Coordinates of C-alpha atoms and ligand atoms in Angstrom, one line a residue:
X1244 CA -10.4 -17.7 17.6
X1245 CA -11.5 -18.9 13.5
X1246 CA -12.5 -22.6 13.3
X1247 CA -10.2 -23.6 10.7
X1248 CA -11.8 -26.9 10.9
X1249 CA -15.0 -25.9 9.3
X1250 CA -13.4 -23.3 7.2
X1251 CA -11.8 -26.1 5.1
X1252 CA -14.8 -28.1 5.2
X1253 CA -17.3 -25.5 3.9
X1254 CA -14.9 -24.4 1.5
X1255 CA -14.5 -27.5 0.1
X1256 CA -18.6 -27.0 -0.6
X1257 CA -17.1 -23.8 -2.7
X1258 CA -14.1 -25.2 -4.2
X1259 CA -12.2 -23.3 -6.4
X1260 CA -11.7 -24.6 -10.1
X1261 CA -8.2 -25.0 -10.5
X1262 CA -6.5 -22.6 -12.1
X1263 CA -8.9 -19.7 -12.4
X1264 CA -7.0 -16.6 -11.8
X1265 CA -9.7 -13.8 -10.8
X1266 CA -8.7 -9.7 -10.5
X1267 CA -10.8 -7.7 -7.9
X1268 CA -11.8 -5.0 -10.9
X1269 CA -12.7 -1.5 -11.0
X1270 CA -16.0 -2.7 -9.6
X1271 CA -14.8 -5.6 -7.8
X1272 CA -15.0 -9.3 -9.4
X1273 CA -17.0 -10.0 -12.5
X1274 CA -17.1 -12.8 -15.2
X1275 CA -19.3 -15.5 -16.0
X1276 CA -21.7 -17.1 -13.3
X1277 CA -20.9 -20.5 -13.0
X1278 CA -16.9 -19.4 -12.2
X1279 CA -18.0 -17.3 -9.0
X1280 CA -19.3 -19.6 -6.4
X1281 CA -15.7 -19.8 -4.5
X1282 CA -15.9 -16.2 -4.8
X1283 CA -18.9 -15.0 -3.2
X1284 CA -18.1 -17.7 -0.3
X1285 CA -14.4 -16.1 0.4
X1286 CA -16.0 -12.4 -0.1
X1287 CA -18.3 -13.8 3.0
X1288 CA -15.2 -14.4 4.8
X1289 CA -13.1 -11.3 4.1
X1290 CA -16.4 -9.3 4.7
X1291 CA -16.3 -10.8 8.5
X1292 CA -12.8 -10.0 8.4
X1293 CA -13.7 -6.2 7.4
X1294 CA -16.0 -5.8 9.5
X1295 CA -14.4 -6.9 12.3
X1296 CA -11.2 -4.8 11.6
X1297 CA -13.7 -1.7 11.3
X1298 CA -15.9 -2.4 13.9
X1299 CA -18.9 -1.2 11.5
X1300 CA -21.3 -2.9 9.1
X1301 CA -20.0 -4.3 5.6
X1302 CA -22.2 -4.6 2.6
X1303 CA -21.8 -7.4 -0.4
X1304 CA -23.5 -7.0 -3.4
X1305 CA -23.9 -9.6 -6.1
X1306 CA -24.2 -7.8 -9.6
X1307 CA -22.9 -7.3 -12.7
X1308 CA -24.1 -4.1 -13.4
X1309 CA -24.6 -3.5 -16.9
X1310 CA -23.0 -7.0 -18.6
X1311 CA -24.7 -9.8 -20.0
X1312 CA -27.2 -11.8 -18.0
X1313 CA -24.7 -14.5 -17.9
X1314 CA -22.0 -12.4 -16.5
X1315 CA -22.0 -12.1 -12.5
X1316 CA -20.0 -9.9 -10.0
X1317 CA -19.8 -9.2 -6.3
X1318 CA -18.3 -5.9 -4.7
X1319 CA -17.4 -5.2 -0.7
X1320 CA -19.0 -1.9 0.4
X1321 CA -16.8 -0.2 2.8
X1322 CA -18.5 1.6 6.6
X1323 CA -19.7 4.8 4.7
X1324 CA -20.9 3.4 1.8
X1325 CA -17.9 3.4 -0.3
X1326 CA -16.0 0.9 -2.2
X1327 CA -13.7 -1.1 -0.5
X1328 CA -10.5 0.6 0.4
X1329 CA -7.8 -0.4 -2.1
X1330 CA -5.1 -2.4 0.3
X1331 CA -8.3 -4.5 0.9
X1332 CA -9.0 -5.2 -2.8
X1333 CA -5.9 -6.8 -2.8
X1334 CA -6.7 -9.0 0.0
X1335 CA -9.6 -9.7 -1.8
X1336 CA -7.6 -10.6 -5.1
X1337 CA -5.0 -12.8 -2.7
X1338 CA -8.1 -14.6 -1.2
X1339 CA -10.3 -15.2 -4.6
X1340 CA -6.9 -17.2 -6.3
X1341 CA -5.4 -19.3 -3.2
X1342 CA -5.7 -22.5 -4.0
X1343 CA -7.9 -24.8 -1.6
X1344 CA -5.0 -25.9 0.8
X1345 CA -3.5 -22.4 1.0
X1346 CA -6.8 -20.6 2.5
X1347 CA -6.2 -20.7 6.0
X1348 CA -2.7 -19.5 5.7
X1349 CA -4.2 -16.5 3.5
X1350 CA -6.8 -15.7 5.9
X1351 CA -4.3 -15.8 8.8
X1352 CA -2.0 -13.7 7.1
X1353 CA -4.7 -10.8 6.0
X1354 CA -5.9 -11.0 10.0
X1355 CA -2.4 -10.4 10.9
X1356 CA -1.6 -7.9 8.5
X1357 CA -4.6 -5.7 8.9
X1358 CA -4.7 -6.3 12.7
X1359 CA -8.1 -8.0 12.9
X1360 CA -9.2 -8.8 16.4
X1361 CA -10.9 -12.0 16.2
X1362 CA -13.2 -11.7 18.9
X1363 CA -14.7 -8.3 17.6
X1364 CA -18.1 -9.2 16.4
X1365 CA -19.1 -8.9 12.6
X1366 CA -22.0 -8.0 10.8
X1367 CA -22.5 -7.9 7.1
X1368 CA -25.7 -6.8 4.7
X1369 CA -26.5 -8.3 1.7
X1370 CA -28.2 -7.4 -1.6
X1371 CA -28.2 -8.9 -5.2
X1372 CA -29.7 -8.1 -8.3
X1373 CA -32.2 -9.8 -10.6
X1374 CA -29.7 -12.4 -12.5
X1375 CA -31.2 -16.0 -12.4
X1376 CA -27.0 -16.6 -10.9
X1377 CA -27.8 -13.9 -8.2
X1378 CA -30.0 -15.7 -5.2
X1379 CA -27.8 -19.0 -5.1
X1380 CA -24.6 -17.0 -5.6
X1381 CA -25.6 -14.7 -2.8
X1382 CA -26.5 -17.7 -0.8
X1383 CA -22.8 -18.8 -1.1
X1384 CA -21.8 -15.4 0.5
X1385 CA -23.8 -16.1 3.5
X1386 CA -22.5 -19.5 3.9
X1387 CA -18.6 -17.5 3.9
X1388 CA -20.3 -15.0 6.6
X1389 CA -21.6 -17.5 8.9
X1390 CA -18.7 -20.0 9.2
X1391 CA -16.4 -17.1 10.4
X1392 CA -19.1 -16.4 12.9
X1393 CA -20.3 -13.2 11.5
X1394 CA -23.7 -11.6 11.9
X1395 CA -25.6 -10.8 8.9
X1396 CA -28.9 -9.8 7.3
X1397 CA -29.8 -10.4 3.8
X1398 CA -31.9 -7.7 2.0
X1399 CA -32.5 -9.6 -1.0
X1400 CA -33.0 -7.9 -4.4
X1401 CA -31.7 -4.3 -4.1
X1402 CA -30.3 -1.9 -6.3
X1403 CA -26.4 -1.2 -6.1
X1404 CA -27.1 2.1 -4.3
X1405 CA -29.6 0.9 -2.5
X1406 CA -27.2 -1.3 -0.7
X1407 CA -24.6 1.5 -0.4
X1408 CA -27.4 3.3 1.1
X1409 CA -28.3 0.3 4.2
X1410 CA -24.3 0.5 5.0
X1411 CA -23.9 4.0 5.2
X1412 CA -27.1 4.2 7.2
X1413 CA -25.8 1.6 9.7
X1414 CA -22.6 2.9 10.1
X1415 CA -23.9 6.5 11.2
X1416 CA -26.8 5.7 13.7
X1417 CA -29.6 6.3 11.8
X1418 CA -28.5 10.1 11.4
X1419 CA -28.7 9.5 7.6
X1420 CA -32.0 7.5 7.3
X1421 CA -33.5 4.8 8.5
X1422 CA -31.7 1.2 7.1
X1423 CA -34.7 -0.2 5.6
X1424 CA -36.4 -0.6 2.3
X1425 CA -39.2 1.2 3.1
X1426 CA -36.5 4.1 4.8
X1427 CA -34.8 4.8 1.4
X1428 CA -38.3 5.0 -0.3
X1429 CA -39.6 7.6 2.4
X1430 CA -36.4 9.5 2.4
X1431 CA -36.3 10.4 -1.1
X1432 CA -40.0 10.6 -1.8
X1433 CA -40.6 13.3 0.9
X1434 CA -37.6 15.2 0.2
X1435 CA -38.9 15.2 -3.7
X1436 CA -42.4 16.0 -3.3
X1437 CA -41.8 18.5 -1.1
X1438 CA -39.2 20.0 -3.7
X1439 CA -42.0 19.6 -6.6
X1440 CA -44.3 21.5 -4.4
X1441 CA -42.5 24.6 -4.8
X1442 CA -42.5 24.1 -8.7
X1443 CA -44.6 26.9 -9.8
X1444 CA -44.8 25.7 -13.7
X1445 CA -46.2 22.3 -12.8
X1446 CA -48.3 21.6 -15.9
X1447 CA -48.7 18.0 -17.4
X1448 CA -45.7 17.9 -19.4
X1449 CA -43.3 17.6 -15.8
X1450 CA -45.4 15.4 -14.7
X1451 CA -44.4 12.2 -16.5
X1452 CA -41.0 10.3 -17.5
X1453 CA -40.5 7.3 -19.9
X1454 CA -38.5 4.8 -17.6
X1455 CA -36.1 2.2 -19.5
X1456 CA -35.1 -0.4 -16.7
X1457 CA -32.8 -2.7 -18.4
X1458 CA -34.6 -5.7 -17.9
X1459 CA -33.4 -5.4 -14.2
X1460 CA -34.0 -4.7 -10.5
X1461 CA -34.6 -0.9 -11.5
X1462 CA -38.1 -2.0 -12.5
X1463 CA -39.0 -4.0 -9.4
X1464 CA -37.9 -0.9 -7.0
X1465 CA -39.4 1.8 -9.0
X1466 CA -43.0 -0.3 -8.9
X1467 CA -42.4 -0.7 -5.1
X1468 CA -41.8 3.2 -4.9
X1469 CA -43.9 5.2 -7.6
X1470 CA -46.8 5.5 -5.4
X1471 CA -44.9 7.1 -2.8
X1472 CA -43.8 10.1 -5.0
X1473 CA -46.7 9.9 -7.9
X1474 CA -47.7 12.9 -6.8
X1475 CA -44.7 14.5 -8.0
X1476 CA -44.1 12.4 -11.1
X1477 CA -45.6 9.8 -12.8
X1478 CA -43.1 6.9 -14.5
X1479 CA -44.1 4.8 -17.3
X1480 CA -42.0 1.7 -17.3
X1481 CA -40.4 -0.4 -20.2
X1482 CA -38.2 -3.3 -20.4
X1483 CA -39.5 -4.1 -17.0
X1484 CA -38.1 -7.3 -16.7
X1485 CA -41.3 -9.4 -17.6
X1486 CA -40.1 -9.9 -21.5
X1487 CA -36.4 -9.1 -22.7
X1488 CA -33.3 -10.2 -21.2
X1489 CA -31.3 -8.1 -19.0
X1490 CA -29.2 -5.5 -20.5
X1491 CA -29.8 -7.0 -23.8
X1492 CA -30.6 -4.1 -26.6
X1493 CA -31.3 -1.7 -23.8
X1494 CA -30.1 0.0 -20.3
X1495 CA -28.1 3.0 -20.0
X1496 CA -24.9 1.3 -21.3
X1497 CA -26.5 0.3 -24.2
X1498 CA -28.2 3.9 -25.1
X1499 CA -24.9 5.3 -24.0
X1500 CA -22.2 3.6 -26.4
X1501 CA -24.5 3.0 -29.0
X1502 CA -25.9 6.6 -29.2
X1503 CA -29.9 5.3 -30.2
X1504 CA -32.5 4.5 -27.8
X1505 CA -33.5 1.1 -26.5
X1506 CA -35.4 -1.5 -28.0
X1507 CA -38.7 -2.1 -26.5
X1508 CA -39.9 1.7 -26.0
X1509 CA -42.1 3.8 -28.6
X1510 CA -40.9 7.3 -28.0
X1511 CA -43.3 10.1 -29.5
X1512 CA -41.0 13.2 -30.4
X1513 CA -40.1 15.9 -27.4
X1514 CA -40.7 12.9 -24.7
X1515 CA -38.6 13.0 -22.1
X1516 CA -36.6 9.5 -21.1
X1517 CA -34.2 7.9 -19.8
X1518 CA -32.3 4.6 -19.1
X1519 CA -31.2 2.9 -16.1
X1520 CA -28.3 0.5 -16.0
X1521 CA -29.1 -3.5 -14.7
X1522 CA -28.4 -2.6 -11.2
X1523 CA -29.5 0.9 -11.3
X1524 CA -26.6 3.0 -10.4
X1525 CA -26.4 4.7 -13.9
X1526 CA -28.9 6.8 -15.8
X1527 CA -28.7 8.4 -19.0
X1528 CA -31.3 10.6 -20.9
X1529 CA -32.6 11.1 -24.3
X1530 CA -35.4 12.3 -26.7
X1531 CA -36.3 12.3 -30.3
X1532 CA -36.8 16.0 -31.7
X1533 CA -39.5 17.1 -33.8
X1534 CA -37.0 15.6 -37.1
X1535 CA -36.9 12.2 -35.5
X1536 CA -33.4 12.8 -34.8
X1537 CA -32.1 10.8 -31.5
X1538 CA -30.3 13.3 -29.0
X1539 CA -28.4 11.7 -25.5
X1540 CA -28.2 13.6 -22.9
X1541 CA -25.2 12.1 -21.0
X1542 CA -23.8 12.1 -16.9
X1543 CA -22.0 15.6 -18.2
X1544 CA -24.9 17.5 -19.2
X1545 CA -26.7 15.8 -16.2
X1546 CA -23.6 17.0 -14.1
X1547 CA -24.4 20.4 -15.6
X1548 CA -27.4 20.6 -15.0
X1549 CA -27.0 19.9 -11.2
X1550 CA -24.3 22.0 -10.4
X1551 CA -26.0 24.9 -12.3
X1552 CA -29.0 24.7 -10.3
X1553 CA -26.6 24.0 -6.9
X1554 CA -24.5 27.3 -7.7
X1555 CA -27.6 29.6 -8.3
X1556 CA -29.7 28.3 -5.0
X1557 CA -26.2 29.5 -3.3
X1558 CA -26.4 32.6 -4.9
X1559 CA -29.8 33.2 -4.1
X1560 CA -29.1 32.3 -0.1
X1561 CA -25.8 34.2 0.0
X1562 CA -24.1 31.4 1.3
X1563 CA -20.0 31.1 -1.0
X1564 CA -19.2 27.7 -0.5
X1565 CA -16.5 25.8 -3.0
X1566 CA -18.5 23.9 -5.6
X1567 CA -16.3 21.2 -7.3
X1568 CA -17.3 19.3 -10.7
X1569 CA -15.3 15.9 -11.1
X1570 CA -15.3 14.3 -14.8
X1571 CA -13.0 12.0 -16.2
X1572 CA -11.2 11.5 -19.4
X1573 CA -14.5 10.5 -21.3
X1574 CA -16.0 13.8 -20.3
X1575 CA -17.0 15.7 -23.4
X1576 CA -14.8 18.4 -24.0
X1577 CA -17.8 20.7 -24.7
X1578 CA -19.2 20.1 -21.0
X1579 CA -15.6 20.7 -19.6
X1580 CA -15.5 23.8 -21.4
X1581 CA -19.0 25.0 -20.4
X1582 CA -18.9 24.2 -17.2
X1583 CA -15.1 26.2 -16.4
X1584 CA -16.1 29.1 -19.0
X1585 CA -19.8 29.9 -18.8
X1586 CA -20.7 28.9 -15.7
X1587 CA -17.0 29.3 -13.9
X1588 CA -17.1 26.1 -11.7
X1589 CA -13.6 24.5 -11.4
X1590 CA -14.0 21.2 -12.7
X1591 CA -11.2 18.1 -11.9
X1592 CA -10.7 15.2 -14.2
X1593 CA -9.8 11.4 -12.5
X1594 CA -8.9 7.9 -13.2
X1595 CA -11.6 6.4 -14.4
X1596 CA -13.9 4.1 -11.5
X1597 CA -16.4 5.9 -9.0
X1598 CA -14.2 5.2 -6.5
X1599 CA -11.3 7.7 -7.9
X1600 CA -14.1 10.5 -8.8
X1601 CA -15.9 9.6 -5.5
X1602 CA -13.0 10.4 -3.5
X1603 CA -11.9 13.7 -5.2
X1604 CA -15.5 14.7 -4.6
X1605 CA -14.7 14.9 -1.0
X1606 CA -12.7 17.5 -1.0
X1607 CA -15.1 19.9 -1.7
X1608 CA -17.9 21.9 0.3
X1609 CA -20.4 20.4 -2.4
X1610 CA -18.7 18.1 -4.8
X1611 CA -20.7 17.3 -7.9
X1612 CA -19.2 13.8 -9.9
X1613 CA -20.8 12.2 -13.2
X1614 CA -18.7 9.9 -15.5
X1615 CA -20.2 10.3 -18.9
X1616 CA -21.6 7.0 -19.1
X1617 CA -24.3 8.1 -16.3
X1618 CA -23.2 7.3 -12.7
X1619 CA -22.6 9.8 -10.1
X1620 CA -24.1 11.9 -7.2
X1621 CA -23.4 14.7 -5.7
X1622 CA -21.3 14.7 -1.8
X1623 CA -22.2 17.7 0.4
X1624 CA -19.5 18.3 3.5
X1625 CA -21.4 17.8 7.2
X1626 CA -20.6 21.4 7.8
X1627 CA -22.5 22.5 4.4
X1628 CA -25.7 20.2 5.4
X1629 CA -26.0 22.2 9.5
X1630 CA -25.4 25.4 7.7
X1631 CA -28.2 25.0 5.0
X1632 CA -30.2 23.6 8.2
X1633 CA -29.9 26.6 10.1
X1634 CA -30.4 28.9 6.7
X1635 CA -33.7 27.2 6.3
X1636 CA -35.0 27.7 10.1
X1637 CA -33.4 31.2 10.4
X1638 CA -33.2 33.6 6.7
X1639 CA -36.0 35.7 5.6
X1640 CA -38.3 34.7 2.3
X1641 CA -37.0 34.3 -0.5
X1642 CA -33.7 33.2 1.2
X1643 CA -35.2 30.6 3.5
X1644 CA -37.2 29.0 0.0
X1645 CA -33.6 28.6 -1.2
X1646 CA -32.1 27.4 1.8
X1647 CA -35.2 24.8 2.1
X1648 CA -35.5 23.7 -1.7
X1649 CA -31.3 22.9 -1.1
X1650 CA -32.2 21.0 2.3
X1651 CA -34.5 18.7 0.2
X1652 CA -32.1 18.9 -2.6
X1653 CA -29.2 17.1 -0.1
X1654 CA -32.0 14.3 1.5
X1655 CA -32.5 13.7 -2.5
X1656 CA -29.5 12.5 -3.4
X1657 CA -27.9 9.6 -2.3
X1658 CA -24.6 10.3 -0.4
X1659 CA -23.0 6.9 -1.1
X1660 CA -23.0 6.4 -4.0
X1661 CA -24.3 7.3 -7.9
X1662 CA -28.0 6.2 -7.7
X1663 CA -30.2 6.0 -10.9
X1664 CA -33.6 6.4 -8.9
X1665 CA -32.3 9.2 -6.7
X1666 CA -30.4 10.8 -9.7
X1667 CA -33.9 10.8 -11.6
X1668 CA -35.7 12.2 -9.3
X1669 CA -33.2 15.2 -8.5
X1670 CA -33.1 15.6 -12.6
X1671 CA -37.2 15.8 -12.6
X1672 CA -37.3 18.3 -10.1
X1673 CA -35.2 20.8 -11.0
X1674 CA -36.6 20.6 -14.6
X1675 CA -39.9 21.2 -13.3
X1676 CA -38.3 24.2 -10.7
X1677 CA -36.7 25.5 -13.1
X1678 CA -39.5 25.2 -15.9
X1679 CA -36.9 23.6 -18.5
X1680 CA -37.8 21.2 -21.1
X1681 CA -35.7 18.9 -22.2
X1682 CA -34.5 20.4 -25.2
X1683 CA -33.4 23.3 -23.4
X1684 CA -31.8 21.2 -20.8
X1685 CA -30.0 19.9 -24.0
X1686 CA -29.2 23.2 -25.9
X1687 CA -27.2 24.0 -22.5
X1688 CA -24.0 23.3 -25.1
X1689 CA -23.4 21.1 -28.0
X1690 CA -21.6 17.6 -27.7
X1691 CA -18.8 17.5 -29.7
X1692 CA -18.9 14.2 -31.7
X1693 CA -17.2 11.3 -30.4
X1694 CA -16.3 7.7 -30.6
X1695 CA -15.3 4.8 -28.5
X1696 CA -14.0 1.8 -30.1
X1697 CA -12.6 -1.3 -27.9
X1698 CA -9.6 -3.2 -29.5
X1699 CA -8.3 -6.2 -28.7
X1700 CA -4.6 -6.7 -28.1
X1701 CA -2.3 -9.5 -27.1
X1702 CA -1.6 -7.6 -23.6
X1703 CA -3.7 -4.7 -22.8
X1704 CA -0.8 -4.2 -20.0
X1705 CA 1.6 -3.0 -22.6
X1706 CA -0.3 0.4 -22.3
X1707 CA 0.4 2.8 -19.2
X1708 CA -1.2 5.8 -18.3
X1709 CA -0.9 9.3 -16.7
X1710 CA -2.6 12.6 -16.2
X1711 CA -6.1 10.8 -15.2
X1712 CA -5.7 7.9 -17.9
X1713 CA -5.6 11.1 -20.7
X1714 CA -1.9 10.6 -21.8
X1715 CA 0.1 7.0 -22.8
X1716 CA 3.4 6.8 -21.1
X1717 CA 4.1 3.3 -22.8
X1718 CA 4.8 2.0 -25.2
X1719 CA 6.8 4.2 -26.2
X1720 CA 5.5 6.5 -29.5
X1721 CA 2.3 5.7 -28.8
X1722 CA 1.1 9.3 -27.5
X1723 CA 3.5 11.2 -30.0
X1724 CA 1.2 9.2 -32.6
X1725 CA -2.1 9.9 -31.2
X1726 CA -0.4 13.6 -31.0
X1727 CA 0.2 13.8 -34.3
X1728 CA -3.2 13.0 -35.4
X1729 CA -5.1 15.2 -33.2
X1730 CA -2.7 17.9 -33.7
X1731 CA -4.4 17.9 -37.7
X1732 CA -8.0 18.7 -35.9
X1733 CA -10.1 21.8 -34.2
X1734 CA -11.6 20.9 -30.8
X1735 CA -9.7 17.1 -30.9
X1736 CA -8.5 15.2 -27.9
X1737 CA -8.3 11.1 -28.2
X1738 CA -6.7 9.0 -25.6
X1739 CA -6.1 5.1 -25.0
X1740 CA -6.6 3.1 -22.2
X1741 CA -6.4 -0.4 -21.0
X1742 CA -10.0 -1.3 -19.3
X1743 CA -10.3 -2.0 -16.0
X1744 CA -13.1 -4.4 -16.3
X1745 CA -12.5 -6.4 -19.7
X1746 CA -9.5 -7.8 -21.7
X1747 CA -9.3 -4.8 -24.1
X1748 CA -8.0 -1.2 -24.9
X1749 CA -10.6 1.1 -25.0
X1750 CA -9.9 4.1 -27.6
X1751 CA -11.9 7.4 -27.5
X1752 CA -11.4 10.6 -29.8
X1753 CA -13.6 13.5 -30.0
X1754 CA -13.5 16.6 -32.7
X1755 CA -15.5 18.9 -34.4
X1756 CA -16.7 16.4 -37.1
X1757 CA -18.1 13.3 -37.0
X1758 CA -16.6 12.3 -40.2
X1759 CA -13.2 13.3 -39.1
X1760 CA -13.8 11.4 -35.7
X1761 CA -14.2 7.9 -37.7
X1762 CA -11.1 8.4 -39.8
X1763 CA -8.7 9.3 -36.8
X1764 CA -9.9 6.4 -34.4
X1765 CA -9.5 4.2 -37.1
X1766 CA -5.6 5.5 -37.5
X1767 CA -5.2 5.4 -33.9
X1768 CA -6.3 1.6 -33.5
X1769 CA -4.6 0.7 -36.1
X1770 CA -1.2 2.3 -34.2
X1771 CA -1.8 0.1 -30.8
X1772 CA -2.2 -3.2 -33.3
Ligands
16G1257 C1 -16.9 -0.1 -13.9 C2 -16.9 1.3 -12.8 C3 -17.6 2.6 -13.7 C4 -16.5 2.6 -15.0 C5 -16.2 1.3 -15.9 C6 -15.2 1.2 -16.3 C7 -17.9 1.2 -10.5 C8 -19.0 0.8 -9.8 N1 -17.9 1.0 -12.0 O1 -18.2 -0.3 -14.4 O2 -17.4 3.5 -12.9 O3 -17.2 3.4 -15.7 O4 -16.0 0.4 -14.8 O5 -14.7 0.5 -17.4 O6 -16.8 2.0 -9.9 P1 -13.8 -0.3 -17.9 O7 -12.6 0.0 -17.4 O8 -13.6 -1.6 -18.6 O9 -13.9 1.2 -19.4
ZN1258 ZN1 -24.1 -0.4 -12.7

């Protein structure tokens, strides 16, 4: 049973500031680091209960991703490396907000509601990013785990997708990979090096890449990993944390939302560059053309490159498997049109947030999902994986080669979460195999000019949406006003949605010319206020 006395005693050492209310949001709890100690302790407790209930290893990641260095956050990782189940998100919110004297009752409530067998063993794995506050906060998670009698392994510094990988490995009996950092490096690097060996045009052009690491964990982990794959690619790291501040004027979120290069990186024309975010689960590419113009290659174009390559391989192997691409409302209209009309791949739209995309992608033999902001991966059903393994052994010559390639691609993708390092290696392999330059990749289609604004309103909850956030239901009249504006322009589209991570409303608009976009977004904003 639970040692309620010990829980009370230790909880007092991680006391909740009075009146503080936090929500388990799209990606867990996120706020200023100094407000999170009690949340960490309690998430340690909750992870133990979830572990007992699922009879599996549960992950706890301490990070606030692309948010400022002063912030921090925490999220739980479910047995298959996935985001925490929605009913447990509610428990997390309840537990985080319970006043000290109600803690015991809330814990017992959760255990009863979820029929947790308290005699069951529990195992929790913990990872953290490079924020100055992360080490101490992860110690508070460990306090929570141990006071409930859970066993744990602290991986220390990890990228978020590496922690997802560890959880997945541990719960699949080692079939997916070894649950060590070494195991991760070896699995990915082996697949990558084998792929690049097959590339016929392996000139120097494909061998080097500039990486902006957002002054975060990505730099540390790439440094450790670099020599494993250096046969196939040499990476030059920028914003490696030695000087600048985490996510400050750099990183994938900065580059995507400002549509300009990060500070601290020197870019020559036509050089291939990419940016990770602060916990290395997002990636975007970019380059400067000969005229010095900046070109962003976002998650949509990454999804397009990946799904077209996978489709070509399947044709070559002679397998007809269903591929689906999953996007959100933020996907550029040009990307959706290109995927559907040129590539003839079905495209689906879900609400913002990885869990929604991931879940949808699992419905296909091969599901490719990417948010425009650069978070994404490709998921392969177990049946597909087995089929391809067989083909790689049985088929002849050309077909066999394609099957072997696909087998390595499957190994290279992180099946648990979007992963900047894994995605980077996939992209580099595909470019080398297809002999594509970054400009040729970019030229697949032309993005519609687009703008994103955030707007402060008194209560963002007055806005509710439907149809994967593409239409406003309330307040009355809002959607009609958007429709009236949008219909004045060609290829235009706009939506508003309340943020799931900040107290703001987000406005997105795209149309066939940038000038119109500025005008339209401003008008739309005005209407919300
Ligand atoms: C979180 C989500 C990300 C989403 C973003 C939207 C995860 C792991 N991350 O960062 O996928 O794009 O929130 O934020 O789910 P917003 O609701 O504030 O626009
Ligand atoms: Zn992130």
